[in-house]
GROMACS .gro file of C-alpha atoms in nm:
model
  402
    1MET     CA    1   0.471  -1.390  -0.610
    2TYR     CA    2   0.598  -1.113  -0.354
    3THR     CA    3   0.420  -1.292  -0.084
    4SER     CA    4   0.619  -1.661  -0.092
    5ILE     CA    5   0.954  -1.464  -0.151
    6LEU     CA    6   0.909  -1.293   0.235
    7VAL     CA    7   0.844  -1.670   0.335
    8ILE     CA    8   1.116  -1.772   0.186
    9PHE     CA    9   1.352  -1.540   0.368
   10ALA     CA   10   1.228  -1.695   0.670
   11GLN     CA   11   1.337  -2.035   0.519
   12ILE     CA   12   1.642  -1.894   0.504
   13THR     CA   13   1.765  -1.670   0.716
   14ARG     CA   14   1.768  -1.576   1.122
   15LEU     CA   15   1.610  -1.268   1.245
   16GLU     CA   16   1.911  -1.118   1.325
   17SER     CA   17   1.945  -1.035   0.920
   18ARG     CA   18   1.624  -0.946   0.795
   19PRO     CA   19   1.684  -0.577   0.903
   20ILE     CA   20   1.898  -0.519   0.632
   21LEU     CA   21   1.740  -0.789   0.333
   22MET     CA   22   1.400  -0.624   0.436
   23GLY     CA   23   1.520  -0.356   0.359
   24SER     CA   24   1.633  -0.419   0.060
   25PHE     CA   25   1.317  -0.495  -0.031
   26GLY     CA   26   1.200  -0.206   0.049
   27ALA     CA   27   1.410  -0.006  -0.123
   28VAL     CA   28   1.353  -0.244  -0.466
   29PHE     CA   29   0.996  -0.137  -0.431
   30GLY     CA   30   1.100   0.220  -0.444
   31VAL     CA   31   1.303   0.151  -0.737
   32SER     CA   32   1.004  -0.040  -0.884
   33SER     CA   33   0.820   0.262  -0.794
   34VAL     CA   34   1.027   0.544  -0.931
   35LEU     CA   35   1.014   0.316  -1.277
   36GLY     CA   36   0.646   0.232  -1.308
   37PRO     CA   37   0.544   0.610  -1.337
   38LEU     CA   38   0.918   0.705  -1.532
   39LEU     CA   39   0.775   0.385  -1.800
   40GLY     CA   40   0.460   0.511  -1.783
   41GLY     CA   41   0.514   0.779  -1.858
   42VAL     CA   42   0.695   0.686  -2.111
   43PHE     CA   43   0.510   0.525  -2.284
   44THR     CA   44   0.185   0.736  -2.275
   45ASP     CA   45   0.337   1.011  -2.456
   46HIS     CA   46   0.520   0.795  -2.672
   47ALA     CA   47   0.352   0.513  -2.733
   48THR     CA   48   0.007   0.311  -2.639
   49TRP     CA   49  -0.070   0.356  -2.266
   50ARG     CA   50  -0.220  -0.063  -2.314
   51TRP     CA   51   0.274  -0.137  -2.232
   52CYS     CA   52   0.199  -0.008  -1.929
   53PHE     CA   53  -0.003  -0.414  -1.930
   54TYR     CA   54   0.191  -0.553  -2.167
   55ILE     CA   55   0.528  -0.505  -1.932
   56ASN     CA   56   0.421  -0.740  -1.700
   57LEU     CA   57   0.409  -1.017  -2.007
   58PRO     CA   58   0.819  -1.078  -2.016
   59ILE     CA   59   0.899  -0.954  -1.641
   60GLY     CA   60   0.668  -1.175  -1.496
   61GLY     CA   61   0.796  -1.482  -1.687
   62ILE     CA   62   1.134  -1.338  -1.620
   63SER     CA   63   1.027  -1.359  -1.220
   64ILE     CA   64   0.872  -1.744  -1.276
   65LEU     CA   65   1.144  -1.852  -1.547
   66THR     CA   66   1.386  -1.798  -1.220
   67ALA     CA   67   1.202  -1.932  -0.892
   68ILE     CA   68   1.147  -2.248  -1.122
   69LEU     CA   69   1.564  -2.256  -1.134
   70PHE     CA   70   1.684  -2.119  -0.860
   71GLN     CA   71   1.466  -2.167  -0.571
   72PRO     CA   72   1.493  -2.519  -0.387
   73ALA     CA   73   1.031  -2.644  -0.321
   74ASN     CA   74   1.180  -2.676   0.061
   75SER     CA   75   0.840  -2.719   0.227
   76PRO     CA   76   0.680  -2.469   0.469
   77PRO     CA   77   0.867  -2.370   0.771
   78GLY     CA   78   0.744  -2.563   1.043
   79SER     CA   79   0.545  -2.756   0.836
   80VAL     CA   80   0.506  -3.144   0.833
   81THR     CA   81   0.489  -3.337   0.492
   82ASP     CA   82   0.105  -3.409   0.396
   83PRO     CA   83   0.093  -3.670   0.246
   84ARG     CA   84  -0.243  -3.709  -0.010
   85PRO     CA   85  -0.202  -3.698  -0.352
   86THR     CA   86  -0.202  -3.377  -0.499
   87LEU     CA   87  -0.518  -3.308  -0.633
   88GLU     CA   88  -0.689  -3.420  -0.294
   89LYS     CA   89  -0.473  -3.140  -0.132
   90VAL     CA   90  -0.590  -2.848  -0.382
   91ALA     CA   91  -0.949  -2.985  -0.347
   92SER     CA   92  -0.930  -2.887   0.064
   93LEU     CA   93  -0.822  -2.564  -0.038
   94ASP     CA   94  -1.081  -2.306   0.110
   95TRP     CA   95  -1.188  -2.177  -0.205
   96ILE     CA   96  -1.527  -2.061  -0.090
   97GLY     CA   97  -1.302  -1.875   0.228
   98GLY     CA   98  -1.144  -1.716  -0.106
   99LEU     CA   99  -1.457  -1.644  -0.365
  100LEU     CA  100  -1.594  -1.493  -0.028
  101SER     CA  101  -1.308  -1.276   0.046
  102VAL     CA  102  -1.261  -1.169  -0.289
  103SER     CA  103  -1.612  -1.094  -0.347
  104THR     CA  104  -1.540  -0.915  -0.001
  105VAL     CA  105  -1.347  -0.662  -0.146
  106ILE     CA  106  -1.547  -0.542  -0.469
  107CYS     CA  107  -1.823  -0.477  -0.309
  108LEU     CA  108  -1.628  -0.276  -0.070
  109LEU     CA  109  -1.365  -0.091  -0.326
  110LEU     CA  110  -1.635  -0.036  -0.618
  111PRO     CA  111  -1.854   0.206  -0.322
  112LEU     CA  112  -1.561   0.379  -0.241
  113GLN     CA  113  -1.433   0.455  -0.540
  114TRP     CA  114  -1.695   0.560  -0.755
  115GLY     CA  115  -1.905   0.770  -0.425
  116GLY     CA  116  -2.212   0.930  -0.462
  117TRP     CA  117  -2.276   0.851  -0.105
  118ASN     CA  118  -2.639   0.913  -0.199
  119ASP     CA  119  -2.710   0.648  -0.503
  120LYS     CA  120  -2.924   0.352  -0.426
  121VAL     CA  121  -2.638   0.158  -0.615
  122ILE     CA  122  -2.382   0.249  -0.377
  123VAL     CA  123  -2.544   0.232  -0.095
  124SER     CA  124  -2.641  -0.144  -0.228
  125LEU     CA  125  -2.296  -0.244  -0.267
  126PHE     CA  126  -2.183  -0.164   0.100
  127VAL     CA  127  -2.503  -0.404   0.167
  128VAL     CA  128  -2.398  -0.663   0.021
  129PHE     CA  129  -1.992  -0.586   0.158
  130THR     CA  130  -2.073  -0.591   0.497
  131VAL     CA  131  -2.352  -0.955   0.433
  132LEU     CA  132  -2.024  -1.053   0.244
  133LEU     CA  133  -1.804  -0.970   0.511
  134ILE     CA  134  -2.064  -1.156   0.821
  135ALA     CA  135  -2.045  -1.436   0.551
  136PHE     CA  136  -1.715  -1.487   0.514
  137ILE     CA  137  -1.577  -1.499   0.906
  138ALA     CA  138  -1.851  -1.654   0.961
  139TRP     CA  139  -1.707  -1.950   0.699
  140GLU     CA  140  -1.417  -1.926   0.817
  141TYR     CA  141  -1.424  -1.984   1.227
  142ARG     CA  142  -1.642  -2.319   1.040
  143LYS     CA  143  -1.307  -2.396   0.842
  144GLY     CA  144  -1.112  -2.310   1.187
  145LYS     CA  145  -0.791  -2.440   1.148
  146ASP     CA  146  -0.828  -2.533   0.744
  147ALA     CA  147  -0.936  -2.153   0.663
  148MET     CA  148  -0.815  -1.928   0.449
  149MET     CA  149  -0.783  -1.645   0.679
  150PRO     CA  150  -0.757  -1.774   1.020
  151LEU     CA  151  -0.914  -1.629   1.274
  152SER     CA  152  -0.685  -1.698   1.565
  153LEU     CA  153  -0.444  -1.490   1.456
  154PHE     CA  154  -0.651  -1.206   1.496
  155LEU     CA  155  -0.623  -1.274   1.890
  156ASN     CA  156  -0.282  -1.205   1.876
  157ARG     CA  157  -0.235  -0.810   1.963
  158SER     CA  158   0.106  -0.795   1.721
  159GLN     CA  159  -0.084  -0.866   1.397
  160VAL     CA  160  -0.400  -0.618   1.491
  161GLY     CA  161  -0.155  -0.347   1.508
  162ALA     CA  162   0.049  -0.437   1.168
  163SER     CA  163  -0.220  -0.517   1.011
  164LEU     CA  164  -0.393  -0.190   1.053
  165ASN     CA  165  -0.013  -0.019   0.983
  166VAL     CA  166   0.008  -0.164   0.671
  167ILE     CA  167  -0.403  -0.028   0.567
  168PHE     CA  168  -0.329   0.320   0.662
  169SER     CA  169  -0.024   0.335   0.541
  170ARG     CA  170  -0.092   0.199   0.246
  171ILE     CA  171  -0.378   0.494   0.201
  172ALA     CA  172  -0.154   0.751   0.265
  173PHE     CA  173   0.107   0.636   0.059
  174LEU     CA  174  -0.094   0.467  -0.252
  175GLY     CA  175  -0.282   0.786  -0.267
  176ALA     CA  176  -0.022   1.009  -0.310
  177ASN     CA  177   0.191   0.810  -0.515
  178TYR     CA  178  -0.076   0.762  -0.761
  179TYR     CA  179  -0.229   1.182  -0.751
  180LEU     CA  180   0.078   1.336  -0.718
  181PRO     CA  181   0.225   1.336  -1.049
  182PHE     CA  182  -0.147   1.528  -1.186
  183PHE     CA  183  -0.081   1.841  -0.957
  184TYR     CA  184   0.290   1.839  -1.203
  185GLN     CA  185   0.078   1.778  -1.536
  186ALA     CA  186  -0.160   2.071  -1.466
  187LYS     CA  187   0.096   2.293  -1.454
  188GLY     CA  188   0.222   2.206  -1.806
  189ARG     CA  189   0.455   1.892  -1.775
  190SER     CA  190   0.405   1.590  -1.922
  191ALA     CA  191   0.367   1.210  -1.863
  192SER     CA  192   0.712   1.132  -1.793
  193GLN     CA  193   0.823   1.451  -1.668
  194SER     CA  194   0.590   1.428  -1.388
  195GLY     CA  195   0.750   1.081  -1.337
  196VAL     CA  196   1.096   1.315  -1.291
  197ASP     CA  197   0.980   1.534  -1.073
  198ILE     CA  198   0.729   1.338  -0.821
  199LEU     CA  199   1.189   1.205  -0.771
  200PRO     CA  200   1.240   1.352  -0.472
  201PHE     CA  201   0.897   1.156  -0.308
  202MET     CA  202   1.083   0.825  -0.411
  203LEU     CA  203   1.408   0.839  -0.375
  204SER     CA  204   1.419   0.911  -0.048
  205LEU     CA  205   1.169   0.641   0.083
  206ILE     CA  206   1.434   0.450  -0.093
  207LEU     CA  207   1.731   0.557   0.132
  208ALA     CA  208   1.521   0.615   0.472
  209SER     CA  209   1.471   0.202   0.419
  210ILE     CA  210   1.804   0.165   0.415
  211VAL     CA  211   1.867   0.392   0.701
  212GLY     CA  212   1.682   0.228   0.934
  213SER     CA  213   1.669  -0.062   0.802
  214GLY     CA  214   2.074  -0.059   0.888
  215PHE     CA  215   1.974   0.123   1.225
  216VAL     CA  216   1.724  -0.213   1.361
  217LYS     CA  217   2.045  -0.489   1.265
  218ARG     CA  218   2.293  -0.277   1.457
  219THR     CA  219   1.991  -0.218   1.748
  220GLY     CA  220   1.775  -0.465   1.732
  221HIS     CA  221   1.547  -0.297   1.783
  222TYR     CA  222   1.222  -0.115   1.545
  223TYR     CA  223   0.916  -0.079   1.782
  224ALA     CA  224   1.017   0.371   1.792
  225PHE     CA  225   1.062   0.352   1.431
  226LEU     CA  226   0.764   0.218   1.397
  227ILE     CA  227   0.556   0.467   1.520
  228ILE     CA  228   0.819   0.728   1.425
  229GLY     CA  229   0.789   0.722   1.037
  230PRO     CA  230   0.417   0.757   1.028
  231LEU     CA  231   0.421   1.075   1.243
  232PHE     CA  232   0.735   1.224   1.053
  233ALA     CA  233   0.556   1.132   0.699
  234SER     CA  234   0.176   1.341   0.886
  235ILE     CA  235   0.407   1.594   0.889
  236GLY     CA  236   0.516   1.593   0.532
  237ALA     CA  237   0.119   1.504   0.402
  238GLY     CA  238   0.020   1.806   0.613
  239LEU     CA  239   0.290   2.059   0.414
  240LEU     CA  240   0.207   1.906   0.009
  241ILE     CA  241  -0.207   2.020   0.165
  242THR     CA  242  -0.059   2.377   0.096
  243ILE     CA  243   0.090   2.350  -0.229
  244ASN     CA  244  -0.069   2.564  -0.476
  245GLU     CA  245   0.027   2.644  -0.863
  246ARG     CA  246   0.301   2.916  -0.724
  247THR     CA  247   0.479   2.652  -0.456
  248SER     CA  248   0.850   2.685  -0.554
  249SER     CA  249   0.969   2.390  -0.658
  250ALA     CA  250   1.263   2.395  -0.295
  251LYS     CA  251   0.934   2.343  -0.088
  252LEU     CA  252   0.775   2.122  -0.332
  253VAL     CA  253   1.087   1.878  -0.321
  254GLY     CA  254   1.151   1.965   0.051
  255TYR     CA  255   0.738   1.851   0.165
  256GLN     CA  256   0.841   1.572  -0.117
  257ILE     CA  257   1.122   1.466   0.080
  258ILE     CA  258   1.026   1.459   0.513
  259PHE     CA  259   0.677   1.265   0.362
  260GLY     CA  260   0.829   1.016   0.140
  261ALA     CA  261   1.181   0.949   0.423
  262GLY     CA  262   0.939   0.940   0.709
  263MET     CA  263   0.717   0.630   0.463
  264GLY     CA  264   1.027   0.465   0.400
  265ILE     CA  265   1.206   0.404   0.778
  266SER     CA  266   0.922   0.204   0.816
  267VAL     CA  267   0.774   0.015   0.483
  268GLN     CA  268   0.899  -0.304   0.561
  269LEU     CA  269   0.869  -0.348   0.934
  270PRO     CA  270   0.561  -0.469   1.002
  271MET     CA  271   0.658  -0.768   0.834
  272LEU     CA  272   1.037  -0.754   1.001
  273ALA     CA  273   0.794  -0.766   1.367
  274ILE     CA  274   0.555  -1.012   1.250
  275GLN     CA  275   0.825  -1.231   1.140
  276ALA     CA  276   0.913  -1.173   1.523
  277GLU     CA  277   0.656  -1.205   1.657
  278TYR     CA  278   0.628  -1.617   1.527
  279ALA     CA  279   0.952  -1.625   1.593
  280ASP     CA  280   0.863  -1.913   1.804
  281ARG     CA  281   0.560  -2.041   1.603
  282PRO     CA  282   0.765  -2.115   1.217
  283CYS     CA  283   0.453  -2.239   1.084
  284MET     CA  284   0.274  -1.896   1.194
  285VAL     CA  285   0.482  -1.736   0.952
  286PRO     CA  286   0.390  -1.833   0.630
  287GLN     CA  287   0.005  -1.762   0.671
  288ALA     CA  288   0.072  -1.398   0.965
  289THR     CA  289   0.322  -1.308   0.684
  290SER     CA  290   0.047  -1.329   0.347
  291LEU     CA  291  -0.267  -1.164   0.612
  292ILE     CA  292  -0.035  -0.864   0.636
  293MET     CA  293  -0.004  -0.889   0.260
  294PHE     CA  294  -0.321  -0.835   0.178
  295PHE     CA  295  -0.452  -0.604   0.417
  296GLN     CA  296  -0.132  -0.418   0.189
  297MET     CA  297  -0.301  -0.479  -0.129
  298LEU     CA  298  -0.603  -0.415   0.014
  299GLY     CA  299  -0.516  -0.083   0.195
  300GLY     CA  300  -0.308   0.082  -0.157
  301SER     CA  301  -0.693  -0.061  -0.326
  302ILE     CA  302  -0.866   0.175  -0.042
  303GLY     CA  303  -0.628   0.462  -0.110
  304VAL     CA  304  -0.664   0.389  -0.398
  305ALA     CA  305  -1.040   0.453  -0.441
  306ILE     CA  306  -1.050   0.658  -0.117
  307ALA     CA  307  -0.877   0.958  -0.316
  308GLY     CA  308  -1.020   0.940  -0.688
  309SER     CA  309  -1.352   1.009  -0.496
  310VAL     CA  310  -1.233   1.253  -0.253
  311PHE     CA  311  -1.087   1.455  -0.524
  312ASN     CA  312  -1.304   1.379  -0.822
  313ASN     CA  313  -1.613   1.496  -0.628
  314GLN     CA  314  -1.448   1.814  -0.437
  315LEU     CA  315  -1.276   1.903  -0.850
  316SER     CA  316  -1.702   1.875  -0.896
  317LYS     CA  317  -1.697   2.177  -0.630
  318GLU     CA  318  -1.416   2.360  -0.753
  319LEU     CA  319  -1.454   2.383  -1.074
  320PRO     CA  320  -1.830   2.594  -1.073
  321LYS     CA  321  -1.521   2.837  -0.797
  322TYR     CA  322  -1.310   2.902  -1.031
  323ALA     CA  323  -1.470   2.813  -1.359
  324PRO     CA  324  -1.783   2.856  -1.354
  325SER     CA  325  -1.767   2.902  -1.804
  326LEU     CA  326  -1.690   2.602  -1.812
  327PRO     CA  327  -1.902   2.351  -1.984
  328PRO     CA  328  -2.066   2.085  -1.858
  329LYS     CA  329  -1.907   1.838  -2.112
  330MET     CA  330  -1.551   2.030  -2.072
  331VAL     CA  331  -1.622   1.926  -1.709
  332GLN     CA  332  -1.638   1.598  -1.720
  333LEU     CA  333  -1.405   1.569  -2.008
  334VAL     CA  334  -1.169   1.750  -1.725
  335LYS     CA  335  -1.273   1.490  -1.548
  336GLN     CA  336  -1.096   1.246  -1.700
  337SER     CA  337  -0.788   1.357  -1.817
  338VAL     CA  338  -0.571   1.658  -1.688
  339THR     CA  339  -0.401   1.723  -2.035
  340ILE     CA  340  -0.770   1.820  -2.141
  341ILE     CA  341  -0.705   2.151  -1.952
  342PHE     CA  342  -0.419   2.259  -2.220
  343GLU     CA  343  -0.650   2.182  -2.492
  344LEU     CA  344  -0.906   2.512  -2.346
  345ASP     CA  345  -0.977   2.834  -2.379
  346PRO     CA  346  -0.695   3.049  -2.251
  347THR     CA  347  -0.972   3.256  -2.114
  348LEU     CA  348  -1.036   2.947  -1.859
  349ARG     CA  349  -0.804   2.785  -1.863
  350SER     CA  350  -0.608   2.917  -1.521
  351GLY     CA  351  -0.938   2.891  -1.343
  352VAL     CA  352  -0.927   2.543  -1.436
  353ILE     CA  353  -0.598   2.427  -1.332
  354HIS     CA  354  -0.635   2.633  -0.974
  355ALA     CA  355  -0.952   2.460  -0.895
  356TYR     CA  356  -0.818   2.150  -0.983
  357ILE     CA  357  -0.468   2.158  -0.748
  358LYS     CA  358  -0.710   2.339  -0.498
  359ALA     CA  359  -0.922   1.979  -0.538
  360LEU     CA  360  -0.559   1.731  -0.536
  361ASP     CA  361  -0.510   1.859  -0.198
  362TYR     CA  362  -0.777   1.694  -0.072
  363ILE     CA  363  -0.591   1.358  -0.143
  364PHE     CA  364  -0.358   1.461   0.132
  365ILE     CA  365  -0.584   1.595   0.401
  366VAL     CA  366  -0.712   1.261   0.379
  367ALA     CA  367  -0.376   1.115   0.420
  368VAL     CA  368  -0.236   1.317   0.699
  369PRO     CA  369  -0.506   1.127   0.926
  370ALA     CA  370  -0.370   0.771   0.775
  371CYS     CA  371  -0.092   0.821   0.937
  372ILE     CA  372  -0.129   0.896   1.239
  373LEU     CA  373  -0.401   0.593   1.301
  374CYS     CA  374  -0.148   0.403   1.138
  375ALA     CA  375   0.108   0.552   1.433
  376ILE     CA  376  -0.119   0.502   1.646
  377ALA     CA  377  -0.168   0.073   1.489
  378SER     CA  378   0.202   0.066   1.525
  379ALA     CA  379   0.197   0.046   1.923
  380PHE     CA  380  -0.012  -0.189   1.971
  381VAL     CA  381   0.293  -0.390   1.795
  382ARG     CA  382   0.510  -0.640   2.032
  383SER     CA  383   0.824  -0.485   2.008
  384TRP     CA  384   1.144  -0.713   2.025
  385ASN     CA  385   1.485  -0.747   1.960
  386VAL     CA  386   1.557  -0.892   1.682
  387LYS     CA  387   1.942  -0.968   1.765
  388THR     CA  388   1.804  -1.215   2.075
  389ARG     CA  389   1.424  -1.296   1.984
  390GLU     CA  390   1.532  -1.653   1.792
  391GLU     CA  391   1.759  -1.779   2.047
  392GLU     CA  392   1.436  -1.677   2.309
  393SER     CA  393   1.180  -1.825   2.089
  394ARG     CA  394   1.369  -2.115   2.165
  395LYS     CA  395   1.289  -2.186   2.597
  396PRO     CA  396   0.993  -2.246   2.708
  397ILE     CA  397   0.835  -1.882   2.776
  398GLN     CA  398   0.522  -1.804   2.979
  399ARG     CA  399   0.260  -1.586   2.748
  400THR     CA  400   0.032  -1.425   2.926
  401GLU     CA  401  -0.125  -1.306   2.620
  402PRO     CA  402  -0.270  -1.438   2.251
   0.00000   0.00000   0.00000
């Protein structure tokens, strides 16, 4: 649905007006990211964690009903009416490519999440991932223009740069966003209170998204923000590496703001860059947009999986150092839930808290190179002026590279 909304934007708006729209979209994403941890904490503290999933049913139903009632059934931009019957068109979809892609992603995420690189199951999953990836690429090459993921898109440097940008940015963002509340919970805050504690991070992301979009709307240029944003975020992530149980509230808020602002200022720009890139070929916009969304979701999944693996492995190393008398059974329970810490004997608690926070530092150690790689990937994205791109795209141009 999210991808469809972005494609609809491309249909009903001019490119020059999209920075503000996408900025507002980023702000909505930020608001939902703020409300998500808060509601999740409330559900966990006062009801059941299952409501974190139940709540999607009414919200999803409202979204579907709204789309049916208010969204015209327009054809995708640049498309040609297909006279074939509906069942024939459904049958012609790249079902095998879809199955291969899902299987490939699963075989990548599971070993990343489980960790333990000497384990036979982990090694086997990586081998299966490699085989499935080769099979997927071969199948998509065979399908050509009818492929779910046309390989010709990867001949475009902006597509490659934007795809890598969203992978690395989501690795940094979602890994940190998922585990930052645990830092506060390890200090004794409840799940709902920890959602409030990360508000500086999310609110700075929202504000930076709006401000950055305003600058792009005014100047027409997005390229500088694509690079500056991740570099700024890497500074914030680097500062977050230094936090411990004695770090002052002022520093915690400041570090979160730097990290969030860096993430927010460029959060929607890869999508804008891709739509500017294909302004002269509107029929490519849906596929190019979908590809960016695929890598965005993949990056987020990889980020959470890597963060979980790094945290668990590091916690296993830190607990024997700072809480050597902790029973093995309690070690496993501490890994499963941060709230177990406060059920421990007070003589063990301070050492376990210190080990827990030391392990969390490594989440931000992962975020720093991810942000830097995000900035490097952004350098490959072509710089267009969104104010004039649509007019330029209507003129015949000589393209020296795909």
